[in-house]
Coordinates of N, CA, C and O in Angstrom, one line a residue:
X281 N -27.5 0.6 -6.8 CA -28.2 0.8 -8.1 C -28.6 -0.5 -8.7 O -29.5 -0.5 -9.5
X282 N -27.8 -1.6 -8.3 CA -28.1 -3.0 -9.3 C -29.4 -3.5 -8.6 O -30.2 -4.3 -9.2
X283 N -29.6 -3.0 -7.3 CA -30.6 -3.9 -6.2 C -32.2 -2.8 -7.3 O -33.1 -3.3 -8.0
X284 N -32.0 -1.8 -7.2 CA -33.3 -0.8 -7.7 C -33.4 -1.1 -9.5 O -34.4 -1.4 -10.1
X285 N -32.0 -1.0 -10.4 CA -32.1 -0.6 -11.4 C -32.1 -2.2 -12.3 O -32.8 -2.5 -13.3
X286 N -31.2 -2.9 -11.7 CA -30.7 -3.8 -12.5 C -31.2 -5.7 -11.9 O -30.8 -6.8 -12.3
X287 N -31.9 -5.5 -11.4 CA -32.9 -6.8 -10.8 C -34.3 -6.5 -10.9 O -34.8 -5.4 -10.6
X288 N -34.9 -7.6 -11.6 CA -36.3 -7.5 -12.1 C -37.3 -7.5 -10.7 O -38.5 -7.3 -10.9
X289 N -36.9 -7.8 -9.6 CA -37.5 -8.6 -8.4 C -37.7 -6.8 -8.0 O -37.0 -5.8 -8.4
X290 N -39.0 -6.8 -7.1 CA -38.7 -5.5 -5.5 C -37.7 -5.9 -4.7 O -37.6 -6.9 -3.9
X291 N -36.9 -4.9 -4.9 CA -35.2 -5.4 -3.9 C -36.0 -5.3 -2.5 O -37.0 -4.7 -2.4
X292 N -35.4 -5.9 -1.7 CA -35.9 -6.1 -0.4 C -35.3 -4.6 0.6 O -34.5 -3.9 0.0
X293 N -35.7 -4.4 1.6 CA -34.9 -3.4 2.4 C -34.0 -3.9 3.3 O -33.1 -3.1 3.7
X294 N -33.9 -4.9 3.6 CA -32.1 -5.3 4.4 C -31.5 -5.3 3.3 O -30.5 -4.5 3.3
X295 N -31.7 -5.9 2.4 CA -30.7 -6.0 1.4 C -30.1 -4.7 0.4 O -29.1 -4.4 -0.2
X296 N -31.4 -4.0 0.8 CA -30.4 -2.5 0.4 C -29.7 -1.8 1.4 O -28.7 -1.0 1.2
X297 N -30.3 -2.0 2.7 CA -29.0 -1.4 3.5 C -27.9 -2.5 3.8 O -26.8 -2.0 4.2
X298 N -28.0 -3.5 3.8 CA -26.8 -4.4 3.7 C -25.7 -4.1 2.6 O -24.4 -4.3 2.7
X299 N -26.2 -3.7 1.6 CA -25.5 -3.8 0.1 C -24.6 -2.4 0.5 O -23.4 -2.3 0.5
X300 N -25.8 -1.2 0.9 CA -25.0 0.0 0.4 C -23.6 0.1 1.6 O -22.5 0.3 1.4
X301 N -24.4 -0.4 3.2 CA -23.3 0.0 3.9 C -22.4 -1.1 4.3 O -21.9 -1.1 5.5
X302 N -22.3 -2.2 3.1 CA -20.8 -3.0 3.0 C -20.1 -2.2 1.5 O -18.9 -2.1 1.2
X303 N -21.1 -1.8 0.9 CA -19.9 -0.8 -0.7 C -19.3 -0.1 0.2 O -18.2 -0.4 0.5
X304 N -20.0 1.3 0.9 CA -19.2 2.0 2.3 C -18.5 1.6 2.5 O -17.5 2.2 2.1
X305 N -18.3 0.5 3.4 CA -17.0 0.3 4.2 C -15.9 -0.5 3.5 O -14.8 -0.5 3.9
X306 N -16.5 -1.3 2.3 CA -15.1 -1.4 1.6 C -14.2 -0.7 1.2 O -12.9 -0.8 1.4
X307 N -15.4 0.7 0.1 CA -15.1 1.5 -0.8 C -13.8 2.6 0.3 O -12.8 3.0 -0.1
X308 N -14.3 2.9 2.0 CA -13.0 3.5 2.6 C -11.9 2.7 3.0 O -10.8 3.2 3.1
X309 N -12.0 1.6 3.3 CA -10.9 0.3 3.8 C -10.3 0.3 2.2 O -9.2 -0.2 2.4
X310 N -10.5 0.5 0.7 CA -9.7 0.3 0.0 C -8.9 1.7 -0.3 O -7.6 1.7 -0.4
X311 N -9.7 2.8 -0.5 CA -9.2 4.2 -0.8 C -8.2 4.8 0.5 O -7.4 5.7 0.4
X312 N -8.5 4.1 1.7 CA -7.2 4.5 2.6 C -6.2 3.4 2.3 O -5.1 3.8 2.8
X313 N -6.2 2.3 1.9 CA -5.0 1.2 1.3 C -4.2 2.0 0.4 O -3.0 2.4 0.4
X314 N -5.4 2.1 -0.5 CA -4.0 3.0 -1.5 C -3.3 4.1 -1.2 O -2.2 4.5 -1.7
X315 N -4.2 4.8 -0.2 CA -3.5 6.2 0.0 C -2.1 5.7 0.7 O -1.1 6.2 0.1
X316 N -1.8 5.1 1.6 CA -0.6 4.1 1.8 C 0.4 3.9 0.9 O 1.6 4.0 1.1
X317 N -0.3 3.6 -0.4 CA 0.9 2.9 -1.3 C 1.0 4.2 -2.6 O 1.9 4.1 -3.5
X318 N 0.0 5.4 -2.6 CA 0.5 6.7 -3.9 C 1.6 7.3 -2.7 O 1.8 7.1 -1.5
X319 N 2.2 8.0 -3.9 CA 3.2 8.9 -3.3 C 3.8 9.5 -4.9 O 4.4 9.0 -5.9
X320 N 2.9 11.3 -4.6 CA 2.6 12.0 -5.3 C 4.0 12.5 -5.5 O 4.1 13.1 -6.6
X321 N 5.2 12.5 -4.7 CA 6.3 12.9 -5.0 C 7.5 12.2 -6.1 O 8.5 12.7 -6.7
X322 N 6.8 11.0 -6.1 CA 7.3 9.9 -6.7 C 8.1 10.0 -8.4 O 7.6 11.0 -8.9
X323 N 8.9 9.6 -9.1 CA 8.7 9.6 -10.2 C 9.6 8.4 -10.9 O 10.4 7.7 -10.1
X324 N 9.6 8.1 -12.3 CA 9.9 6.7 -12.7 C 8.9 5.2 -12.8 O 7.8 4.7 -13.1
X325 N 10.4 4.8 -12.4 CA 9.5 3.4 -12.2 C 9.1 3.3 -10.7 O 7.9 3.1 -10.4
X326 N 9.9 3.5 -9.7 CA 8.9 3.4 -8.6 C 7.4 4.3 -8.4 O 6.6 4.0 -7.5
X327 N 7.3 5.4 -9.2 CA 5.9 5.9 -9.5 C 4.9 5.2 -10.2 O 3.7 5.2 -9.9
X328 N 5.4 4.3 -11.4 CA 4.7 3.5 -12.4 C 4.3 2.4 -11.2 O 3.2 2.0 -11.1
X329 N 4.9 2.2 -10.7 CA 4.4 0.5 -10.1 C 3.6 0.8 -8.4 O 2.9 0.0 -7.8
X330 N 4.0 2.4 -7.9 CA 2.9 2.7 -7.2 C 1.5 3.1 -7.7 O 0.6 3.0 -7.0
X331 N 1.4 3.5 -8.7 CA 0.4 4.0 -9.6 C -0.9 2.2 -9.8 O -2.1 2.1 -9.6
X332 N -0.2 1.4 -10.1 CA -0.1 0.2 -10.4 C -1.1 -0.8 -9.1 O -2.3 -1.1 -9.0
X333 N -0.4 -1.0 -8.5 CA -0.3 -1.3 -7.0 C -1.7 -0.5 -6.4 O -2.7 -1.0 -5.8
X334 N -1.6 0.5 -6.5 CA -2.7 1.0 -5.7 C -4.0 1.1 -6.8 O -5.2 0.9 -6.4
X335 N -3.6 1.3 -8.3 CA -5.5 0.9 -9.1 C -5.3 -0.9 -8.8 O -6.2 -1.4 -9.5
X336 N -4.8 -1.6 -8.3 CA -5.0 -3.1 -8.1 C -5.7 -2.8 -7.0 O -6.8 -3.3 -7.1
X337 N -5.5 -2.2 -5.9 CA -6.1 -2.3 -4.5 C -7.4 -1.6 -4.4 O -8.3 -1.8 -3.7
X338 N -7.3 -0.4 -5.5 CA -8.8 0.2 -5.3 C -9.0 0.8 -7.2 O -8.9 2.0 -7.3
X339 N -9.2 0.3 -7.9 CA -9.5 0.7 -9.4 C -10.6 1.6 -9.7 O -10.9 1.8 -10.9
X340 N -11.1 2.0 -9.0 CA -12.2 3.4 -9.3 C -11.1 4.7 -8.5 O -11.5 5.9 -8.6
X341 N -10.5 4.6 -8.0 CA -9.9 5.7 -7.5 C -8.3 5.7 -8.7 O -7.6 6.8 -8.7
X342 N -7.8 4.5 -9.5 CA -6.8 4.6 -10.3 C -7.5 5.3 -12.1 O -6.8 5.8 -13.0
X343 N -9.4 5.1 -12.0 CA -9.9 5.5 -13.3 C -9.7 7.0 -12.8 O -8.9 7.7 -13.4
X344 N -10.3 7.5 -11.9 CA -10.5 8.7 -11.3 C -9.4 9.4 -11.4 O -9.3 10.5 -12.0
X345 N -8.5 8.8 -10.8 CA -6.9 10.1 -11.3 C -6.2 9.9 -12.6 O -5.2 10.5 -13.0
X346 N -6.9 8.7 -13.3 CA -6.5 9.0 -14.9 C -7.6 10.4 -15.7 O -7.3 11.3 -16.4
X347 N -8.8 10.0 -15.1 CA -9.5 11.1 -15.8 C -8.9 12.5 -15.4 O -9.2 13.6 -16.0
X348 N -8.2 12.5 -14.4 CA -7.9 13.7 -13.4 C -7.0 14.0 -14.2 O -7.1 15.1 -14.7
X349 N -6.1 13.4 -14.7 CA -4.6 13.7 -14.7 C -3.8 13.4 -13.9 O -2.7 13.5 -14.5
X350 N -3.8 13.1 -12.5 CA -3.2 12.9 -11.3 C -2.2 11.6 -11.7 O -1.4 11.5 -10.9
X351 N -2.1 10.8 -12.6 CA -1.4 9.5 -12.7 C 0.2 10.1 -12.8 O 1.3 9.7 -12.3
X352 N 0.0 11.2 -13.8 CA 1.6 12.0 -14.0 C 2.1 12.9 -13.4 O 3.3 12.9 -13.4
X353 N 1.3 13.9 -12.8 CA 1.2 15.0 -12.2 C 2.4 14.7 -10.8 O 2.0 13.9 -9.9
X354 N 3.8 15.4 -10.7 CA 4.9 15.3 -9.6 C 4.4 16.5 -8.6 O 4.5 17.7 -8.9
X355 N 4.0 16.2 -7.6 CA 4.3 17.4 -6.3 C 4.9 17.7 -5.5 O 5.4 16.7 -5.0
X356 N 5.2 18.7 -5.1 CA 6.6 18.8 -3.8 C 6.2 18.4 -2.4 O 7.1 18.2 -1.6
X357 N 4.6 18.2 -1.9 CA 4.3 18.2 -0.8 C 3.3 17.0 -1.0 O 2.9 16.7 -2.1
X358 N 3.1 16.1 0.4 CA 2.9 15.1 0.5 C 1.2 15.3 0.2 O 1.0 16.4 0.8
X359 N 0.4 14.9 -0.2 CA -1.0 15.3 -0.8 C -2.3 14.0 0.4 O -3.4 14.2 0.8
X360 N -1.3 12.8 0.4 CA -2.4 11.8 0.9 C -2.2 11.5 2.3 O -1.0 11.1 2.6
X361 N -3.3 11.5 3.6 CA -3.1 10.9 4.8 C -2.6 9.4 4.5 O -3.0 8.5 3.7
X362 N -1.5 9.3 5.3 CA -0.9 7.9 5.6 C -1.7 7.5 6.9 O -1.4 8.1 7.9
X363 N -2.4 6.9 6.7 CA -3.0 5.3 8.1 C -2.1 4.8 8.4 O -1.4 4.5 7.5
X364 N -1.8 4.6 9.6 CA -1.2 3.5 10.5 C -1.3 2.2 9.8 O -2.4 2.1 9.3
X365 N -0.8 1.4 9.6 CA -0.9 0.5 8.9 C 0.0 -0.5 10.0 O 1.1 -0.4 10.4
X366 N -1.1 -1.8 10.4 CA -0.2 -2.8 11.1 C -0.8 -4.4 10.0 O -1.9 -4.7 9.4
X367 N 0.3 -5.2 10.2 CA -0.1 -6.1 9.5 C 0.6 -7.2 10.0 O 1.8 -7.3 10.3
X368 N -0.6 -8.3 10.1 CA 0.4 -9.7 11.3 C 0.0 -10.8 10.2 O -1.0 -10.9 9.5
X369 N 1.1 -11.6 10.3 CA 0.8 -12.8 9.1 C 1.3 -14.0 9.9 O 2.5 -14.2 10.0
X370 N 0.3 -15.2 10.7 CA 0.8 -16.0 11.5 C 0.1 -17.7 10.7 O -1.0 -18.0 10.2
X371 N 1.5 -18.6 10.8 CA 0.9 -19.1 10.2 C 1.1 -20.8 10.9 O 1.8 -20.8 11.8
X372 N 0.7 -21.7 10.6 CA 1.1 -22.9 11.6 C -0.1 -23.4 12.2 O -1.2 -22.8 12.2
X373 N 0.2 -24.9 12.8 CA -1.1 -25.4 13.9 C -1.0 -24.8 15.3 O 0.0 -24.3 15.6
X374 N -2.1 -24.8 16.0 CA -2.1 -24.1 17.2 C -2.9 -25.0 17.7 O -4.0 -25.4 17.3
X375 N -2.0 -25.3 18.8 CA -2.6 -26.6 19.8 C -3.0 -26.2 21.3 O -2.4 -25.5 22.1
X376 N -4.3 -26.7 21.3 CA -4.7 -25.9 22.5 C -5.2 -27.0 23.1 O -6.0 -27.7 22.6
X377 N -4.5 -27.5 24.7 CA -4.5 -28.6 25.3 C -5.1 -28.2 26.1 O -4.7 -27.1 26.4
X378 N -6.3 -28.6 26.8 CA -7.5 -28.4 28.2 C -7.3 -29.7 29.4 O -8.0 -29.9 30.3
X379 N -6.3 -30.3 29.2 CA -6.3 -31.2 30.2 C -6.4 -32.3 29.6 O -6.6 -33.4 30.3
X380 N -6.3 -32.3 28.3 CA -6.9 -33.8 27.9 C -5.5 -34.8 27.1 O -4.8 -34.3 26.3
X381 N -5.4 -35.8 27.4 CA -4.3 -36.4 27.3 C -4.8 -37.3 26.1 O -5.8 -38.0 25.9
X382 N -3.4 -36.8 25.0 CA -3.7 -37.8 23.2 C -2.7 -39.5 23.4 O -2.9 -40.5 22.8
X383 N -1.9 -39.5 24.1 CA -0.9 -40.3 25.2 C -1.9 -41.7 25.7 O -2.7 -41.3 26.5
X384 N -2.1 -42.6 25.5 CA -1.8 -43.9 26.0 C -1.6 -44.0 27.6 O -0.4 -44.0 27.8
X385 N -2.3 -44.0 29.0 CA -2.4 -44.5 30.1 C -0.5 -44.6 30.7 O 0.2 -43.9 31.5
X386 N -0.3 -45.7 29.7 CA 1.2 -46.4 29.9 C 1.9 -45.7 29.6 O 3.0 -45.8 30.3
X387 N 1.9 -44.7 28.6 CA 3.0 -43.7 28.0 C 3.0 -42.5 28.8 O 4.1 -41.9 28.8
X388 N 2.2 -42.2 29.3 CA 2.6 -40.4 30.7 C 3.6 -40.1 31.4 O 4.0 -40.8 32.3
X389 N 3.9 -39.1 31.1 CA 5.1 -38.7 32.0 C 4.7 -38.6 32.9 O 3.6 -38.2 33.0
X390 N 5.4 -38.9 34.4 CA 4.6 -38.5 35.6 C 5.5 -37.7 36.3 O 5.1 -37.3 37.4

């Protein structure tokens, strides 16, 4: 809508399908994040700070179950698919030697 409604310029055509189908794939890579982190069975403080946690990760889906009512609403049955969720966090230099020697002639192990 900002490319048609809200730029004085003729929006280009890559740039509207570039625009709309990166909103797309964010807008589901964040709405399955949170579905991860609600849990409609919940109540308290670990409900407040899932409630929390997930309008940080996706905040049109935390306005949407305020207008819903869904922010307080307790259910007995699990309501949201859980995604597989893998997560690798590596961190460090990574030395990748091809044969080539940082060593001094005189200094090589032989």
């Amino acid at each position: 809508m900002w490319k048609i409604f809200g730029e004085t310029g003729t929006p280009e055509r890559n740039s509207l399908i570039a625009t709309t189908m990166g909103g797309v794939s964010a807008g589901e890579i964040l709405y399955r994040l949170s579905s991860n982190v609600l849990d409609d069975q919940s109540t308290g403080s670990e409900r407040v700070f899932r409630e929390i946690a997930a309008g940080l990760i996706d905040p049109v889906r935390f306005v949407s179950r305020l207008f819903q009512g869904k922010l307080s609403n307790v259910t007995t049955e699990e309501e949201y698919q859980k995604e597989p969720l893998n997560i690798t966090v590596a961190a460090g230099a990574h030395w990748i030697n091809d044969g080539a020697s940082f060593a001094p002639e005189d200094d090589r192990i032989t």
